[in-house]
PDB file of C-alpha atoms and ligand atoms in Angstrom:
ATOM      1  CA  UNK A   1     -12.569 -46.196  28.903  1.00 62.00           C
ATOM      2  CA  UNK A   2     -15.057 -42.914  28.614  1.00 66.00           C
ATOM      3  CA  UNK A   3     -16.628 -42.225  31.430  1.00 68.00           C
ATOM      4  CA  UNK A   4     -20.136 -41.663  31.608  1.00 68.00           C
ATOM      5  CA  UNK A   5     -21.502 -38.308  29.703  1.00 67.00           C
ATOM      6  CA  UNK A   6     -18.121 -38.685  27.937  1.00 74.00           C
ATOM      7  CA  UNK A   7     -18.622 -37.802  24.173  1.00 77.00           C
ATOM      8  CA  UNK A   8     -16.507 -40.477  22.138  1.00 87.00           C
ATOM      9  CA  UNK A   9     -14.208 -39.003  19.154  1.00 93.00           C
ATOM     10  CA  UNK A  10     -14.456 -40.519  15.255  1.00 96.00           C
ATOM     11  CA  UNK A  11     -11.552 -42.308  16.164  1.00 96.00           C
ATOM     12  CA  UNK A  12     -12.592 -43.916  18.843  1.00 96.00           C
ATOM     13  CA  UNK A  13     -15.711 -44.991  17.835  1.00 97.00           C
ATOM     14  CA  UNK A  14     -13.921 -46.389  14.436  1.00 98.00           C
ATOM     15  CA  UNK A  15     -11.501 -48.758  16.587  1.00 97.00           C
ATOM     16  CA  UNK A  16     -14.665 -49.853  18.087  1.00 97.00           C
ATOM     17  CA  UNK A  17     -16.169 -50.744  14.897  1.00 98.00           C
ATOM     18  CA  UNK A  18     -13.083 -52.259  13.400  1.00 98.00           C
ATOM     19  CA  UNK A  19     -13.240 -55.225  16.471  1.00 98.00           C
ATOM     20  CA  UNK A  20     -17.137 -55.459  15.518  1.00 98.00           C
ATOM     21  CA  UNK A  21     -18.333 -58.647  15.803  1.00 98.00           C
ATOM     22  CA  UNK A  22     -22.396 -58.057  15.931  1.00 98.00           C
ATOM     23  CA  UNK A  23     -23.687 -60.103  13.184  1.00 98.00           C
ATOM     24  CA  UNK A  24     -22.944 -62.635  10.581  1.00 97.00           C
ATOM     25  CA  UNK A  25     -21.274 -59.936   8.028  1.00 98.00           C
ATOM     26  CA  UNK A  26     -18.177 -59.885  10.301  1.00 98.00           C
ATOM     27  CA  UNK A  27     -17.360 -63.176   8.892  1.00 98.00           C
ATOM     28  CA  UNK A  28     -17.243 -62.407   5.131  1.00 98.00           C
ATOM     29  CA  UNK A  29     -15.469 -58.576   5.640  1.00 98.00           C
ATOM     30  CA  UNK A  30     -12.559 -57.771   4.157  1.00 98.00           C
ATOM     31  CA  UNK A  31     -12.577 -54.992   5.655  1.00 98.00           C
ATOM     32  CA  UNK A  32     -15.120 -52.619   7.989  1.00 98.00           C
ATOM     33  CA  UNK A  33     -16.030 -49.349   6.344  1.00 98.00           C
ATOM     34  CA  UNK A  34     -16.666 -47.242   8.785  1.00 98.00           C
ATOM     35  CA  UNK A  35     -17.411 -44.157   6.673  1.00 98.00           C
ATOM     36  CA  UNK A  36     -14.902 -41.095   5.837  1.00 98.00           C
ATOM     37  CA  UNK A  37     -14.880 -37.142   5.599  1.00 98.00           C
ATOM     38  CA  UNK A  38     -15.289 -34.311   8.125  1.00 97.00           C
ATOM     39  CA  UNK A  39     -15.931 -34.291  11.554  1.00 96.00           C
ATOM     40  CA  UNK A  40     -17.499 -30.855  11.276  1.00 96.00           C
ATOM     41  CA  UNK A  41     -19.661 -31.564   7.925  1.00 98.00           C
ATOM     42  CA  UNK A  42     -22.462 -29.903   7.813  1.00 97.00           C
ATOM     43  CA  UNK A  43     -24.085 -32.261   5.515  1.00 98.00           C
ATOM     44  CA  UNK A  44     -24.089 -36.197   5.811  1.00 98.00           C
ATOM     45  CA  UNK A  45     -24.583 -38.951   3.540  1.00 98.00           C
ATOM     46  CA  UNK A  46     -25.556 -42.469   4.051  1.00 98.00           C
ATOM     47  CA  UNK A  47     -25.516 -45.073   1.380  1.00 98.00           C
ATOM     48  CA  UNK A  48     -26.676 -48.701   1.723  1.00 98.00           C
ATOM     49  CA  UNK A  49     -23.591 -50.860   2.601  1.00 98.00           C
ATOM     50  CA  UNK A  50     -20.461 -51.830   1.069  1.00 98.00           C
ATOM     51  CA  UNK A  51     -19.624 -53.403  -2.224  1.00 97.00           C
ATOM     52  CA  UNK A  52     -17.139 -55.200  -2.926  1.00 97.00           C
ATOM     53  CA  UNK A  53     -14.700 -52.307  -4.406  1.00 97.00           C
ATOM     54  CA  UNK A  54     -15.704 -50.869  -1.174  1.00 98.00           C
ATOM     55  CA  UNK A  55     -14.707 -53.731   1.037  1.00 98.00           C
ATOM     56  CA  UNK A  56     -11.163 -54.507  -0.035  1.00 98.00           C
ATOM     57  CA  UNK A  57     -10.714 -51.049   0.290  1.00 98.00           C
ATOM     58  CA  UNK A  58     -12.219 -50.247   3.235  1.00 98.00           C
ATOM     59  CA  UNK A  59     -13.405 -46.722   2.626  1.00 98.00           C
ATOM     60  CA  UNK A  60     -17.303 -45.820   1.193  1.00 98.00           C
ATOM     61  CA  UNK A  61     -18.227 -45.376  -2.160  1.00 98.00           C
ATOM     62  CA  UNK A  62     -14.941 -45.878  -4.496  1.00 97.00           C
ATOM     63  CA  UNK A  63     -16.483 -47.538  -7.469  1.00 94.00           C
ATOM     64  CA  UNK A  64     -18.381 -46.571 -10.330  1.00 96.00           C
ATOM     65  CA  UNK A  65     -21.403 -45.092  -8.356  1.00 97.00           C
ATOM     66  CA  UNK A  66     -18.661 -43.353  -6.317  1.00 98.00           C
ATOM     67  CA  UNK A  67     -17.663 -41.437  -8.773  1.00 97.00           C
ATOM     68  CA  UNK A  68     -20.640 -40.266  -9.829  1.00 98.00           C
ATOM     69  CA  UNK A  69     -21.677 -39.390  -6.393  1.00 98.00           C
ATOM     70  CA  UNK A  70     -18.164 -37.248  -6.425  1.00 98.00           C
ATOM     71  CA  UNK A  71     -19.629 -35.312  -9.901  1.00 98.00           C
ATOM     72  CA  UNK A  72     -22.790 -34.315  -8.022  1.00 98.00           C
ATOM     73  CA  UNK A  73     -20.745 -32.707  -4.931  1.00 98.00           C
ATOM     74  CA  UNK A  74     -18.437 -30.942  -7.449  1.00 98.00           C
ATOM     75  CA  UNK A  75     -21.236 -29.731  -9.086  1.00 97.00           C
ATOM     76  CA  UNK A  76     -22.418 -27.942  -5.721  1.00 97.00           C
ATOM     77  CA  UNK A  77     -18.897 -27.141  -5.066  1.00 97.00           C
ATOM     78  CA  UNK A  78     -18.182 -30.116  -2.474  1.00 97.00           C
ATOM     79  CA  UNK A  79     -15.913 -32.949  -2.468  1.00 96.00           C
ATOM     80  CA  UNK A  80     -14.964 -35.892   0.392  1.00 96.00           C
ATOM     81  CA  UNK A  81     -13.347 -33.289   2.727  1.00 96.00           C
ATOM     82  CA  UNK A  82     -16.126 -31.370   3.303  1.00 96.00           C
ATOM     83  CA  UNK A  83     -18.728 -34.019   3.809  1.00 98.00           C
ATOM     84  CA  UNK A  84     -18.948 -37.201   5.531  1.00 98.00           C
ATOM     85  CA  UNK A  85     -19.863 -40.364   3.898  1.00 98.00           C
ATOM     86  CA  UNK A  86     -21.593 -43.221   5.512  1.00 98.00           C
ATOM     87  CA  UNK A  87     -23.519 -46.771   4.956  1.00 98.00           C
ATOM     88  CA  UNK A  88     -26.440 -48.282   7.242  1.00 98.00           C
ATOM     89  CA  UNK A  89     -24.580 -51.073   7.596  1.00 98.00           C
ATOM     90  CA  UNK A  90     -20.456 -50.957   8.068  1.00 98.00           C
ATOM     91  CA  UNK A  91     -19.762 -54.373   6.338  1.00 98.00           C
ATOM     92  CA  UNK A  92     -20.289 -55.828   2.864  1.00 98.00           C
ATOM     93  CA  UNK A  93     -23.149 -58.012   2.574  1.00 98.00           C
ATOM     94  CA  UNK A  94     -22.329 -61.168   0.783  1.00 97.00           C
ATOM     95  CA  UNK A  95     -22.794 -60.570  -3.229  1.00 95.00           C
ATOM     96  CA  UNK A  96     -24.118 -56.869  -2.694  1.00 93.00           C
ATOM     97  CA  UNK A  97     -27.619 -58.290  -1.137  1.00 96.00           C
ATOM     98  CA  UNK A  98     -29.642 -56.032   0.473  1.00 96.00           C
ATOM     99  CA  UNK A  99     -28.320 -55.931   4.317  1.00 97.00           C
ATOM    100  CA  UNK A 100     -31.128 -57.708   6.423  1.00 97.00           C
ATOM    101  CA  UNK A 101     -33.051 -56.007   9.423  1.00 96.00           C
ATOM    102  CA  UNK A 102     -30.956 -57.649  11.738  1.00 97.00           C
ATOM    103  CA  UNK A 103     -27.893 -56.527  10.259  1.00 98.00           C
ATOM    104  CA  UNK A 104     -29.413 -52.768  10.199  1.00 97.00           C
ATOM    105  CA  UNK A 105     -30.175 -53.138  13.534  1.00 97.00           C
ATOM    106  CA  UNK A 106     -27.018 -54.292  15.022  1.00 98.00           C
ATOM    107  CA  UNK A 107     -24.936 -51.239  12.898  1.00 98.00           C
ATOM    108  CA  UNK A 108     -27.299 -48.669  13.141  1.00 98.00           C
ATOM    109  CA  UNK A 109     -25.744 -47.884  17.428  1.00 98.00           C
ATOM    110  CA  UNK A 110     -22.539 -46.880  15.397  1.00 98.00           C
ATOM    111  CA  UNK A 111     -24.457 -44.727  13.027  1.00 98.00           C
ATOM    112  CA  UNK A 112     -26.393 -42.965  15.229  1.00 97.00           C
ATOM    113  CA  UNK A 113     -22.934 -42.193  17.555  1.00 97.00           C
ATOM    114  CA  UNK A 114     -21.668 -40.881  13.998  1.00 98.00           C
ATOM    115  CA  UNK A 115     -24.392 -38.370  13.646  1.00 98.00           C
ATOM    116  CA  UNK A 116     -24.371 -37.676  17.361  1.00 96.00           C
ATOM    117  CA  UNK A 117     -20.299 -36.600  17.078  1.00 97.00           C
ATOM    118  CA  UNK A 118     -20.443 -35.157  13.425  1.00 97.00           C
ATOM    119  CA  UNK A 119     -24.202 -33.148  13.701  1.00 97.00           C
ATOM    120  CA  UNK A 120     -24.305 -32.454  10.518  1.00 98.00           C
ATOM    121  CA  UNK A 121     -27.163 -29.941   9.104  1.00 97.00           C
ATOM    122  CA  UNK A 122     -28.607 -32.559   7.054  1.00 98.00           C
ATOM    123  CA  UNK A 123     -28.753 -36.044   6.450  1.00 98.00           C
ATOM    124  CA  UNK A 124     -29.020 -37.582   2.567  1.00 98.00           C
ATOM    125  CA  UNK A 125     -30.432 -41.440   2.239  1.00 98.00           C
ATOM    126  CA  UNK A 126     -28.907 -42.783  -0.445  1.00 98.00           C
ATOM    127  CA  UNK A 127     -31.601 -45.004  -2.148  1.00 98.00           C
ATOM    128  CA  UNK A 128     -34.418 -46.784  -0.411  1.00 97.00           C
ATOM    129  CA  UNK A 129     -32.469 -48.737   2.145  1.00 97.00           C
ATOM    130  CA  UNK A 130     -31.089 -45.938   3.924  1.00 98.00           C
ATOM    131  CA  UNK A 131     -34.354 -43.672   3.656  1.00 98.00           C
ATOM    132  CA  UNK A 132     -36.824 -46.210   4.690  1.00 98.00           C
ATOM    133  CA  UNK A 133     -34.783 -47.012   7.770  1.00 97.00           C
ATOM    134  CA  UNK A 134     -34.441 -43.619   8.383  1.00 98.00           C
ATOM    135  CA  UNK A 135     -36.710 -41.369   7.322  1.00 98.00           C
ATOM    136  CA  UNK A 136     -40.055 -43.448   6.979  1.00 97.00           C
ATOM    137  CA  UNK A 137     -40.546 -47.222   6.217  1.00 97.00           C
ATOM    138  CA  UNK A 138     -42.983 -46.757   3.335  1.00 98.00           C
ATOM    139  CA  UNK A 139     -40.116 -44.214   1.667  1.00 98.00           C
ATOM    140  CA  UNK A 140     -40.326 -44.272  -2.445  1.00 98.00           C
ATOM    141  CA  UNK A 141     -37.475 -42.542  -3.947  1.00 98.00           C
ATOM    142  CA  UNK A 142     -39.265 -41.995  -6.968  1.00 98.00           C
ATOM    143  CA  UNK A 143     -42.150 -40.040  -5.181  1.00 98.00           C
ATOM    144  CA  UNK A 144     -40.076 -38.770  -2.123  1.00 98.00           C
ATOM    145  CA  UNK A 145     -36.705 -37.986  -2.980  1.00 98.00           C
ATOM    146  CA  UNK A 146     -36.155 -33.939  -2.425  1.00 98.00           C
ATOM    147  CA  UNK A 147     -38.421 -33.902   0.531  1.00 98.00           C
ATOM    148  CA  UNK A 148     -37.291 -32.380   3.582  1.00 98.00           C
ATOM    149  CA  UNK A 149     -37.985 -34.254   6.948  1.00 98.00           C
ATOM    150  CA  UNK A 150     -37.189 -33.476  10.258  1.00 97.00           C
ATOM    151  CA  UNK A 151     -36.179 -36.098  12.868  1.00 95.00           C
ATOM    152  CA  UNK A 152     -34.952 -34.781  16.387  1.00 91.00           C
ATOM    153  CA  UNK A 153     -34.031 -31.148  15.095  1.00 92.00           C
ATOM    154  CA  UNK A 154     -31.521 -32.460  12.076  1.00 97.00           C
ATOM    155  CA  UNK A 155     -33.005 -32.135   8.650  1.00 98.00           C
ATOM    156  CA  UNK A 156     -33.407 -35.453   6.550  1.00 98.00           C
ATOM    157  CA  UNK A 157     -33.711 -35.670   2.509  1.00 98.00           C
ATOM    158  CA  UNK A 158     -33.920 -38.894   0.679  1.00 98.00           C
ATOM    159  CA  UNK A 159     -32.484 -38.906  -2.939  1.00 98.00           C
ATOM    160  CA  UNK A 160     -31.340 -41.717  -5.567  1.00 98.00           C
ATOM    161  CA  UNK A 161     -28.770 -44.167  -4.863  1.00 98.00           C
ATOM    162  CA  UNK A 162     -25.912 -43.180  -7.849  1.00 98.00           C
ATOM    163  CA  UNK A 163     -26.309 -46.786  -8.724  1.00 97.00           C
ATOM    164  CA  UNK A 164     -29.498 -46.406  -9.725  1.00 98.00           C
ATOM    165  CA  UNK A 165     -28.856 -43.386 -11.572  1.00 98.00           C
ATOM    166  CA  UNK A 166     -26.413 -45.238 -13.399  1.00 98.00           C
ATOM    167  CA  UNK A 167     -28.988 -48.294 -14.326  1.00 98.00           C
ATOM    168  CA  UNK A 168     -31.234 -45.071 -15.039  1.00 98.00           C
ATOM    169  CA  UNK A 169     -29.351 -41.987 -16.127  1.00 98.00           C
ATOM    170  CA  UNK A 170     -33.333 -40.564 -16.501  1.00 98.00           C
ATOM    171  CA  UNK A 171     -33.375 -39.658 -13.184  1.00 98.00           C
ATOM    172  CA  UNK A 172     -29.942 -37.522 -13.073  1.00 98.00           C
ATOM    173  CA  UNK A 173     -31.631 -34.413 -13.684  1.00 98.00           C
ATOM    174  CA  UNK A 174     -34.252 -35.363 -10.543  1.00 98.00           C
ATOM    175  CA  UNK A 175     -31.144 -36.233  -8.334  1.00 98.00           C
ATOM    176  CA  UNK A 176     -29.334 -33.049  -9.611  1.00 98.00           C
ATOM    177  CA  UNK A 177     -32.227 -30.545  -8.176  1.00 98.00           C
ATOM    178  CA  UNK A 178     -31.619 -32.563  -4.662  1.00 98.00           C
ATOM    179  CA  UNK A 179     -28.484 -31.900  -4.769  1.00 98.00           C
ATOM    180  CA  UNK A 180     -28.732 -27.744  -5.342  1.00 98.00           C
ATOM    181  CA  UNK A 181     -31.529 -28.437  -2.452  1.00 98.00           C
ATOM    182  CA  UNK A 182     -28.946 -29.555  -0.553  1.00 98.00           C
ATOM    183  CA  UNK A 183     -26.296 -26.758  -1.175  1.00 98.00           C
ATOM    184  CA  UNK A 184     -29.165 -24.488  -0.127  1.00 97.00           C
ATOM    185  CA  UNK A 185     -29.874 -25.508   3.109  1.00 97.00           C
ATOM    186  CA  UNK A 186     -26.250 -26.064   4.356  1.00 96.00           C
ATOM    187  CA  UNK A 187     -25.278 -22.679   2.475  1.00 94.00           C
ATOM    188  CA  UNK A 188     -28.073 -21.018   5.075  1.00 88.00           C
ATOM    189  CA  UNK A 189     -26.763 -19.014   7.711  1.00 76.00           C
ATOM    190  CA  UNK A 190     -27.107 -21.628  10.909  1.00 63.00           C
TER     191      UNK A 190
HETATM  192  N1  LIG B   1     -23.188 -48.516  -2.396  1.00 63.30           N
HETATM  193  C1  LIG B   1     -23.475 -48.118  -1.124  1.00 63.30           C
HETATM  194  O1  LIG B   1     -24.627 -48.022  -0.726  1.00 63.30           O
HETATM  195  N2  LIG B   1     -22.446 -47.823  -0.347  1.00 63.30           N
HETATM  196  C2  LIG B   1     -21.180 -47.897  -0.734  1.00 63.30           C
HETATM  197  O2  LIG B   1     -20.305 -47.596   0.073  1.00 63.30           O
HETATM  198  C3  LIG B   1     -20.917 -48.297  -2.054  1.00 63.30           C
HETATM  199  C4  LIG B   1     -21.932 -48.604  -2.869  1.00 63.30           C
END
């Protein structure tokens, strides 16, 4: 039991999400993916929600568009251990639908304790879902993506989901000047 002013750990916080029972997704999980990498990233990424690769396995971003989204961090010299990796919502909605506001709403407490442990520099939306929720509800990747926001003193960038970079490889070279964006601002002193 913390007490009050108490500032949970990752690990506590991801036994607390593992028991979740907030909306209908906790029926259908395999598993809850509560997101993976660094406590002290300085950068933080948050996808959509789980598929199903993702679900059995219980981690973020292990299929296909995973591993593109690992070929853009190694070309900025990053990988998993130096980042942290989350979704807006921590369980896989049934046949990779888009998660409903309802289900956003009821996961986002965990995300927000996430960025409140980890403070990373800057936070990446993955794709629409993520930005719009975040960043502004009108977001358009195709217009947006690059920009940098601020929300209560932590920078905010919106970029393309890898899946949709791997329906439409046009946009890699769009996605790839995020990403140097990105090594910019966390390689700046403070
Ligand atoms: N797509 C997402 O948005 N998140 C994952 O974890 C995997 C695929």
């Amino acid at each position: 039991m913390l007490k009050s002013g108490e500032k949970m750990t990752l690990d506590q916080l991801k036994s607390e999400c593992n028991g979740c029972q907030k909306c209908e997704l906790a029926k259908t999980r395999t598993n809850v993916v509560f997101g993976v990498g660094s406590e002290h990233a300085k950068v933080m990424f948050v996808g959509e929600g789980p598929g199903e690769n993702e679900d059995l396995k219980g981690e973020p971003f292990v299929g296909r568009a995973g591993q593109l989204l690992d070929k853009f961090l190694a070309a900025i010299d990053l990988d998993r251990t130096m980042i942290y990796i989350a979704n807006m919502v921590k369980c896989r909605p049934p046949k990779n639908r888009d998660p409903k506001p309802e289900e956003q709403e009821a996961c986002i407490g965990y995300l927000r304790e996430q960025v409140r442990i980890i403070r990373p520099k800057i936070i990446v939306c993955l794709g629409r879902i993520s930005a719009q929720r975040l960043i502004d509800p009108s977001f358009k990747v195709t217009v947006q993506h690059g920009e940098i926001y601020e929300k209560n003193g932590v920078k905010m960038m919106g970029t393309f989901h890898p899946a949709a970079l791997l329906r439409n490889p046009n946009n890699k070279p769009a996605a790839f000047e995020d990403f140097i964006k990105i090594r910019d601002i966390i390689s700046e002193e403070q």
